[in-house]
Amino acid sequence: MKLIQNFINGEFVATGSRFNKHSPLTNQVIAEVAEATRDEVDAAVKAAHAALKGPWGKMSFAERTEMLHALANEINHRFDEFLAAECADTGKPHSLAAHIDIPRGAANFKIFADVVKNVPTEFFETATPDGKGAINYGYRTPVGVVGVICPWNLPLLLMTWKVGPALACGNTVVVKPSEETPQTATLLGEVMNKVGIPKGVYNVVHGFGPNSAGEFVTTHPLVNAITFTGETRTGEIIMKAAAKGSRPVSLEMGGKNAAIVFADCDFDAAIEGTLRSAFVNCGQVCLGTERVYVERPIFDKFVAALKKGAEALKPGIPEDKSTGIGPLISKEHQRKVLSYYQIAAAAGATVVTGGGIFDMPGELKEGCWVQPTIWTGLPETARVIKEEIFGPCCHISPFDTEQEVLAKANDNEYGLATAIWTLNVSRAHRVAHQMEVGLAWVNSWFLRDLRTPFGGAKQSGIGREGGVHSLEFYTEQKNVCLKL
Ligand code: NAD
Ligand code: 6OD
């Protein structure tokens, strides 16, 4: 049986306590994972601390950014290994992970190495009574040891999205991957050693949340800042942990995103975009649209076209090029998503398509499959319209006016993202400005420029990462005032 180990101070570390990693495709055990105890977490944090004072802290800026480029190149060099590991952990199609997860895993190091090179700090000339003046300038230093707590839906992408800028800014990290997806973070340890990243800069500790590695990292007094992606209720617990020691947090959390489709949209583009935003990664994308509002004149045509697209998504194994949809991450998550399918039916939804599980052959039968599902006919108060499900499903409602759809779309405790489909440019801007979200896509979805601010409003998050915004979190900016 494969053993997935912790990576501490440049070494792979096994522990006595183990947990099983199940394949989402078959529910069979594919690996054992060495769970970090409080001692391993302590060792990882102390190694990260020592590395800050050691070679990493002393390394020139140019050397550091060159190393991050080398890291990205080495991920690309070992692309197939990362791809196999990510798809084994998640069950997602190769076609998806090869297009998004792994390339972004590499790009996150390159882009942030370039961002730190190109972002200036402030400079002010200040008048003084003696007429000689003073100058003020900003000087950035690393925030220190950063605890990085990760989810399972885009494991390498979302981990490197934080580790990339953290290292580019000169910090060291202790990463706690999701217990569901331990492999790519561990594999990255080999790459760190290969390109010569000093020991202790990148550490990985495996385990769960409460009373396990997640809690041990976030409550460790030598962790200087915590960056988290995951559910809102977990983020709230982490925020409480961070209060002790007044440590900064960056929280990227849940969503219940609305797509708004106006009758003047490019219909085919809106269908293609909504098929992706509702069903890609088996609906397990925080930016996904589980609420779709369609202007009444095109409502029936839209529902029929989305149904056709959903029904064309063929379930299958990652390696099969014709696979259109993989399984959910786990049996536990499958139970949660199916419970919402029942809640929708019990509430009187019209099930346009789906609503159950795929009947898969052979060993795939035990996997975590669910059908892409579309509902109509529910009132705005329905639980499947209010609560994040994180599955391949959406409810579609008709609307008549811009004002009405804005009120409905904003009536939610989350505020992560929206996708607006219209060819009326004034309306596109007007609606985007009024949506209570951190990210508004117009005539697109999940189109990323890593220099832009990424994050959520309301209960979807605190803070922004991306480009210069990541620098704000991963550095401490001090002002130097020099009297001339
Ligand atoms: P989760 O909150 O269950 O777990 C995330 C991580 O937190 C895991 O590593 C887990 O072990 C750890 N954790 C759990 N309890 C903890 C505790 N008490 N202390 C410290 N760590 C703890 O989330 P998940 O199920 O892995 O991911 C799905 C969720 O993530 C969805 O809600 C989704 O919307 C959200 N998400 C948000 C974004 C974003 O950018 N806003 C991106 C991806 C996923
Ligand atoms: O693209 C990104 O940088 C990012 N953080 C995506 C998040 C996707 C959520 O599932």
XYZ file of C-alpha atoms and ligand atoms in Angstrom:
538
model
C 0.000 0.000 0.000
C 1.308 3.434 -0.942
C 2.238 5.582 2.104
C 1.859 9.360 1.843
C 4.167 11.059 4.302
C 4.545 14.470 5.857
C 7.288 16.718 4.476
C 9.139 18.473 7.273
C 12.438 20.336 7.058
C 13.161 18.850 3.629
C 12.526 15.238 4.695
C 9.636 12.830 4.288
C 8.352 11.848 7.713
C 6.134 8.864 8.544
C 4.138 8.637 11.760
C 2.468 5.818 13.680
C -1.005 7.194 13.194
C -2.399 6.492 9.715
C -5.633 7.138 7.872
C -6.913 5.732 4.603
C -7.297 7.610 1.344
C -10.211 6.224 -0.694
C -10.588 6.564 -4.458
C -13.654 8.648 -5.365
C -13.986 6.426 -8.453
C -14.377 3.105 -6.638
C -14.306 3.912 -2.912
C -11.370 1.494 -2.611
C -8.427 2.405 -0.378
C -5.598 3.653 -2.618
C -3.120 4.872 -0.016
C -2.370 5.299 3.655
C -1.611 8.773 4.915
C 0.708 9.448 7.867
C -1.199 11.770 10.203
C 0.920 14.483 11.808
C 0.587 14.715 15.568
C 1.127 17.921 17.509
C 4.862 17.005 17.618
C 5.261 16.852 13.830
C 3.338 20.097 13.416
C 5.578 21.706 16.021
C 8.661 20.407 14.192
C 7.339 21.752 10.880
C 6.601 25.190 12.326
C 10.006 25.351 14.008
C 11.729 24.290 10.774
C 9.837 27.030 8.938
C 10.931 29.520 11.571
C 14.566 28.471 11.342
C 14.493 28.717 7.529
C 13.353 32.327 7.799
C 16.453 33.151 9.787
C 18.644 30.863 7.659
C 19.470 30.600 3.952
C 15.999 31.494 2.696
C 15.879 34.712 4.689
C 19.381 35.609 3.523
C 18.828 34.737 -0.135
C 18.840 37.616 -2.593
C 15.587 38.606 -4.160
C 16.868 37.630 -7.621
C 17.957 34.170 -6.468
C 14.617 33.567 -4.773
C 12.528 34.491 -7.785
C 14.764 32.423 -10.070
C 14.152 29.428 -7.816
C 10.403 29.904 -8.101
C 10.702 29.868 -11.887
C 12.767 26.665 -11.616
C 10.044 25.212 -9.380
C 7.377 25.971 -11.984
C 9.530 24.427 -14.717
C 10.058 21.282 -12.646
C 6.305 20.909 -12.023
C 5.811 21.108 -15.774
C 8.658 18.612 -16.279
C 6.855 16.168 -13.947
C 3.446 17.149 -15.327
C 2.253 13.557 -15.828
C 3.070 12.556 -12.239
C 1.186 15.548 -10.850
C -1.697 14.814 -13.187
C -1.888 11.155 -12.139
C -1.691 12.046 -8.421
C -4.357 14.767 -8.649
C -6.742 12.599 -10.651
C -6.226 9.609 -8.341
C -7.124 11.742 -5.308
C -10.089 13.563 -6.849
C -11.320 11.301 -9.672
C -11.537 14.347 -11.958
C -11.036 13.883 -15.713
C -7.474 14.208 -17.062
C -8.837 16.602 -19.677
C -9.833 18.989 -16.877
C -6.801 18.649 -14.593
C -4.386 18.844 -17.537
C -6.058 22.060 -18.658
C -6.565 23.799 -15.295
C -5.169 22.224 -12.109
C -1.609 21.324 -13.070
C -0.746 24.253 -15.402
C -2.084 26.697 -12.787
C -0.094 24.823 -10.112
C 3.055 25.776 -12.029
C 1.899 29.234 -13.133
C 1.176 30.294 -9.540
C 4.928 30.237 -8.821
C 5.969 32.072 -11.996
C 3.355 34.783 -11.870
C 3.972 35.743 -8.246
C 7.754 35.706 -8.733
C 7.138 38.270 -11.482
C 4.610 40.268 -9.452
C 7.033 40.813 -6.562
C 9.682 42.000 -9.022
C 7.384 44.547 -10.581
C 5.378 46.100 -7.766
C 6.873 49.310 -6.360
C 6.170 50.658 -2.888
C 5.102 54.202 -2.035
C 7.375 57.207 -1.967
C 6.516 60.677 -0.608
C 8.501 63.858 -0.322
C 7.517 65.574 2.934
C 7.880 69.272 3.720
C 9.463 70.100 7.114
C 9.558 73.437 9.033
C 13.319 73.806 8.510
C 12.768 73.646 4.778
C 15.145 70.702 4.351
C 12.380 68.144 4.009
C 12.161 64.430 4.490
C 11.419 61.405 2.382
C 9.081 58.558 3.230
C 9.118 55.200 1.531
C 7.497 51.827 2.047
C 9.657 48.787 2.698
C 8.201 45.274 2.578
C 9.329 42.408 4.790
C 7.911 38.865 4.902
C 5.105 38.313 7.380
C 6.919 35.172 8.643
C 5.685 31.585 8.936
C 2.392 31.232 7.084
C -0.075 28.434 7.886
C -1.811 27.363 4.655
C -5.038 25.376 5.122
C -6.375 23.899 1.895
C -9.561 22.294 0.514
C -9.909 19.278 -1.776
C -11.638 20.613 -4.887
C -8.629 22.044 -6.777
C -5.865 20.781 -4.494
C -2.637 21.807 -6.254
C -4.089 24.952 -7.818
C -5.507 26.344 -4.576
C -2.474 25.370 -2.474
C 0.066 26.955 -4.844
C -2.215 29.985 -5.241
C -1.160 30.718 -1.639
C 2.286 29.096 -1.413
C 3.422 30.862 -4.643
C 2.979 34.421 -3.350
C 3.979 33.446 0.210
C 7.376 32.177 -0.980
C 7.796 34.964 -3.537
C 7.484 37.435 -0.662
C 10.168 35.591 1.321
C 7.943 33.741 3.807
C 8.076 30.089 4.773
C 4.998 27.861 4.930
C 3.394 24.974 6.758
C 0.737 23.513 4.473
C -2.166 21.388 5.698
C -3.729 19.804 2.605
C -7.230 18.440 2.781
C -7.371 14.941 4.239
C -9.132 13.966 0.981
C -6.291 15.106 -1.306
C -2.871 14.535 0.252
C -0.830 13.571 -2.812
C 0.150 16.602 -4.895
C 1.242 18.706 -1.899
C 3.513 15.833 -0.896
C 4.877 15.386 -4.410
C 5.695 19.081 -4.445
C 8.110 18.387 -1.565
C 10.262 16.319 -3.964
C 10.252 19.203 -6.430
C 11.271 21.667 -3.702
C 14.301 19.509 -2.883
C 15.154 18.985 -6.545
C 15.373 22.701 -7.320
C 17.254 23.465 -4.094
C 14.650 25.330 -2.069
C 16.261 25.353 1.399
C 15.040 22.912 4.030
C 12.179 24.166 6.148
C 10.825 26.665 3.608
C 8.008 24.357 2.477
C 6.502 21.900 4.954
C 3.464 19.665 4.619
C 1.568 18.132 7.537
C -1.282 15.720 6.963
C -4.417 15.222 8.975
C -7.882 16.516 9.712
C -9.251 19.737 11.207
C -10.368 19.697 14.850
C -7.900 18.118 17.289
C -5.637 17.243 14.373
C -3.093 18.879 12.072
C -5.435 21.714 10.958
C -6.062 22.873 14.506
C -2.426 22.305 15.531
C -1.208 24.576 12.702
C -3.740 27.351 13.224
C -3.264 27.465 17.015
C 0.544 27.240 16.937
C 1.951 30.434 18.479
C 4.882 30.591 16.025
C 2.597 30.705 12.990
C 2.516 34.395 12.087
C -0.368 34.451 9.562
C -3.023 32.019 8.356
C -4.447 31.717 4.876
C -7.430 29.424 4.418
C -9.686 28.142 1.661
C -12.716 26.084 2.573
C -16.161 26.202 4.118
C -17.381 29.338 5.827
C -18.021 27.606 9.154
C -14.412 26.310 9.201
C -13.158 29.798 8.337
C -14.990 31.182 11.345
C -13.249 28.664 13.633
C -9.886 29.570 12.093
C -10.574 33.256 12.567
C -11.148 32.626 16.270
C -7.868 30.677 16.471
C -6.067 33.536 14.736
C -7.390 36.048 17.252
C -4.997 34.574 19.818
C -1.782 36.436 19.076
C -3.633 38.940 16.825
C -2.538 37.145 13.660
C -3.777 38.165 10.208
C -6.079 35.881 8.241
C -7.020 35.589 4.603
C -10.232 33.610 4.198
C -11.572 32.282 0.866
C -14.838 30.568 1.720
C -18.143 29.244 0.456
C -20.427 30.564 -2.257
C -23.952 30.262 -3.623
C -23.333 32.083 -6.842
C -25.968 33.381 -9.233
C -25.757 33.362 -13.016
C -27.941 36.041 -14.632
C -28.918 35.423 -18.221
C -30.602 38.273 -20.108
C -32.649 37.641 -23.234
C -30.184 39.696 -25.311
C -27.251 37.372 -24.521
C -25.221 35.341 -26.969
C -27.378 32.274 -26.316
C -24.836 29.595 -27.245
C -22.104 31.285 -25.185
C -24.458 31.538 -22.194
C -25.330 27.852 -22.446
C -21.700 26.796 -22.826
C -20.660 29.024 -19.907
C -23.481 27.897 -17.637
C -22.851 24.237 -18.407
C -19.293 24.758 -17.188
C -20.209 26.938 -14.207
C -22.813 24.457 -12.974
C -21.193 21.108 -13.763
C -17.428 21.325 -14.273
C -15.385 19.446 -11.643
C -18.700 17.743 -10.800
C -19.978 21.086 -9.501
C -17.216 21.309 -6.904
C -15.962 24.802 -7.691
C -16.526 27.585 -5.182
C -17.281 29.959 -8.088
C -19.892 27.619 -9.579
C -23.430 28.806 -10.252
C -26.057 26.822 -8.353
C -28.663 29.571 -8.936
C -29.453 30.516 -12.519
C -31.852 33.372 -13.336
C -33.024 33.542 -16.949
C -35.092 36.354 -18.502
C -38.560 35.020 -19.269
C -38.589 35.271 -23.119
C -35.721 32.732 -23.372
C -36.475 30.707 -20.219
C -37.949 27.569 -21.834
C -35.351 27.488 -24.609
C -32.549 27.931 -22.056
C -33.825 25.158 -19.752
C -34.133 22.773 -22.713
C -30.622 23.564 -23.984
C -29.027 23.238 -20.537
C -30.833 19.905 -20.028
C -29.461 18.646 -23.351
C -25.942 19.724 -22.399
C -26.163 18.168 -18.922
C -27.435 14.890 -20.317
C -24.514 14.755 -22.746
C -21.988 14.703 -19.880
C -20.758 11.135 -19.807
C -19.500 9.844 -16.454
C -16.243 7.945 -16.550
C -12.684 7.402 -15.446
C -10.094 10.201 -15.640
C -8.042 8.601 -18.430
C -10.989 8.222 -20.826
C -10.987 11.150 -23.254
C -14.766 10.998 -23.586
C -15.357 11.478 -19.833
C -17.417 14.597 -19.281
C -17.988 14.285 -15.530
C -16.127 12.544 -12.723
C -17.382 11.521 -9.282
C -17.745 13.681 -6.175
C -14.808 13.657 -3.777
C -16.098 11.197 -1.171
C -18.976 9.047 0.012
C -19.662 11.616 2.733
C -19.975 14.378 0.155
C -22.100 12.134 -2.072
C -24.507 11.639 0.857
C -24.651 15.411 1.399
C -25.355 16.210 -2.271
C -27.966 13.440 -2.551
C -29.667 14.727 0.593
C -30.120 18.066 -1.209
C -31.511 16.202 -4.234
C -34.135 14.751 -1.857
C -34.769 18.126 -0.229
C -35.442 19.644 -3.683
C -37.841 16.854 -4.635
C -39.641 17.067 -1.275
C -40.018 20.826 -1.710
C -41.866 20.177 -4.981
C -39.146 21.025 -7.516
C -39.599 20.040 -11.131
C -36.610 17.772 -11.781
C -35.671 18.738 -15.341
C -32.889 16.178 -15.409
C -30.884 14.024 -13.010
C -31.782 13.828 -9.345
C -29.993 10.574 -8.568
C -26.816 8.571 -9.086
C -25.309 7.103 -12.242
C -25.514 3.349 -12.559
C -21.844 2.600 -13.148
C -20.375 -0.765 -14.192
C -18.082 -3.092 -12.203
C -15.901 -1.600 -9.496
C -17.050 1.935 -10.380
C -20.445 1.051 -8.890
C -19.192 1.885 -5.393
C -17.787 5.273 -6.488
C -19.146 8.681 -5.486
C -21.154 9.358 -8.650
C -24.122 11.685 -8.886
C -26.069 12.863 -11.895
C -25.906 16.468 -13.068
C -29.219 17.851 -11.911
C -31.397 20.789 -12.923
C -34.458 21.972 -11.028
C -37.108 24.574 -11.760
C -40.242 25.723 -9.990
C -39.029 26.400 -6.450
C -39.652 29.602 -4.484
C -36.631 31.746 -3.577
C -36.901 30.567 0.036
C -36.150 26.924 -0.888
C -33.075 25.454 0.809
C -31.498 24.378 -2.493
C -31.634 28.025 -3.598
C -30.258 29.371 -0.317
C -27.577 26.874 0.808
C -24.274 25.882 -0.796
C -24.526 22.293 -2.056
C -21.171 22.037 -3.875
C -22.465 19.470 -6.342
C -23.346 19.326 -10.059
C -26.718 20.988 -9.760
C -28.562 24.239 -10.284
C -32.016 25.698 -9.943
C -33.249 27.858 -12.841
C -35.803 30.628 -12.215
C -37.393 33.042 -14.701
C -37.282 36.804 -14.157
C -38.907 39.833 -15.793
C -36.919 42.910 -14.764
C -33.361 43.885 -13.946
C -34.424 45.211 -10.540
C -36.182 41.962 -9.698
C -33.235 39.768 -10.629
C -30.752 41.942 -8.745
C -32.859 41.694 -5.595
C -33.109 37.901 -5.914
C -29.467 37.338 -6.803
C -28.262 39.478 -3.889
C -30.612 37.883 -1.368
C -28.041 35.443 -0.045
C -25.587 35.336 2.838
C -22.731 34.473 0.485
C -21.162 36.920 -1.989
C -18.397 35.226 -3.923
C -19.039 35.432 -7.673
C -21.546 35.990 -10.430
C -21.727 35.412 -14.182
C -23.777 37.928 -16.178
C -24.779 37.117 -19.738
C -25.861 40.098 -21.887
C -24.722 41.934 -25.008
C -25.977 45.273 -23.617
C -22.747 46.878 -22.401
C -24.383 49.477 -20.152
C -26.453 46.832 -18.456
C -23.430 44.566 -18.046
C -21.569 47.244 -16.072
C -24.665 48.390 -14.180
C -25.542 44.881 -12.992
C -21.916 43.954 -12.223
C -21.595 47.067 -10.041
C -24.749 46.265 -8.091
C -24.011 42.609 -7.419
C -22.819 42.053 -3.837
C -19.877 39.844 -4.806
C -16.107 39.884 -5.000
C -15.968 38.614 -8.599
C -18.300 39.510 -11.456
C -17.766 37.820 -14.797
C -19.535 39.213 -17.858
C -20.054 36.882 -20.818
C -17.523 34.491 -19.286
C -16.896 32.455 -16.166
C -13.694 31.527 -14.287
C -11.613 33.524 -16.766
C -8.585 34.359 -14.643
C -5.922 37.037 -14.737
C -3.776 36.401 -11.664
C -2.987 40.098 -11.226
C -6.605 40.861 -10.292
C -8.108 40.826 -6.769
C -9.718 37.479 -5.948
C -11.966 36.919 -2.941
C -15.465 37.063 -1.602
C -17.884 39.566 -0.107
C -20.267 38.856 2.808
C -19.784 35.335 4.222
C -17.654 34.251 1.258
C -14.466 35.647 2.639
C -12.204 38.219 4.151
C -9.431 39.841 2.157
C -8.276 39.628 -1.432
C -5.420 37.680 -2.949
C -3.921 37.961 -6.441
C -1.281 40.310 -7.824
C -0.425 43.184 -5.530
C -3.266 42.155 -3.193
C -1.354 38.993 -2.281
C 1.612 41.173 -1.390
C -0.591 43.064 1.041
C -1.257 39.842 2.929
C 2.100 38.087 2.636
C 4.250 41.097 3.574
C 4.426 43.522 6.427
C 4.890 47.013 5.030
C 6.912 49.410 7.119
C 7.322 53.106 6.496
C 10.853 54.500 6.546
C 10.953 58.248 7.192
C 14.306 59.893 6.515
C 14.940 63.514 7.489
C 17.112 65.214 4.893
P -13.461 22.465 4.768
O -13.685 23.779 5.427
O -14.198 21.293 5.268
O -11.909 22.060 4.873
C -10.894 22.902 4.392
C -9.624 22.607 5.171
O -9.783 23.027 6.524
C -9.239 21.135 5.219
O -7.851 21.013 5.076
C -9.681 20.726 6.612
O -8.980 19.628 7.138
C -9.365 21.991 7.387
N -10.088 22.142 8.652
C -11.331 21.701 8.950
N -11.657 22.055 10.230
C -10.601 22.750 10.714
C -10.319 23.361 11.968
N -11.197 23.353 12.977
N -9.124 23.976 12.133
C -8.216 24.008 11.135
N -8.419 23.420 9.922
C -9.599 22.803 9.716
O -13.694 22.715 3.222
P -13.669 21.619 2.051
O -14.851 20.739 2.212
O -12.310 21.030 1.975
O -13.862 22.531 0.741
C -15.104 22.886 0.205
C -15.471 24.294 0.617
O -14.441 25.175 0.238
C -16.724 24.831 -0.047
O -17.484 25.532 0.899
C -16.189 25.797 -1.099
O -17.081 26.820 -1.475
C -14.992 26.324 -0.403
N -14.012 26.872 -1.357
C -13.872 28.220 -1.445
C -12.968 28.767 -2.355
C -12.791 30.261 -2.513
O -11.855 30.674 -3.193
N -13.635 31.088 -1.922
C -12.233 27.912 -3.169
C -12.420 26.532 -3.051
C -13.312 26.013 -2.132
O -8.349 30.740 -9.772
C -8.044 30.954 -8.603
O -7.027 31.595 -8.284
C -8.893 30.435 -7.521
N -8.545 30.784 -6.269
C -9.960 29.656 -7.823
C -10.854 29.147 -6.870
C -11.752 28.207 -7.217
C -12.658 27.652 -6.262
O -13.034 26.513 -6.259
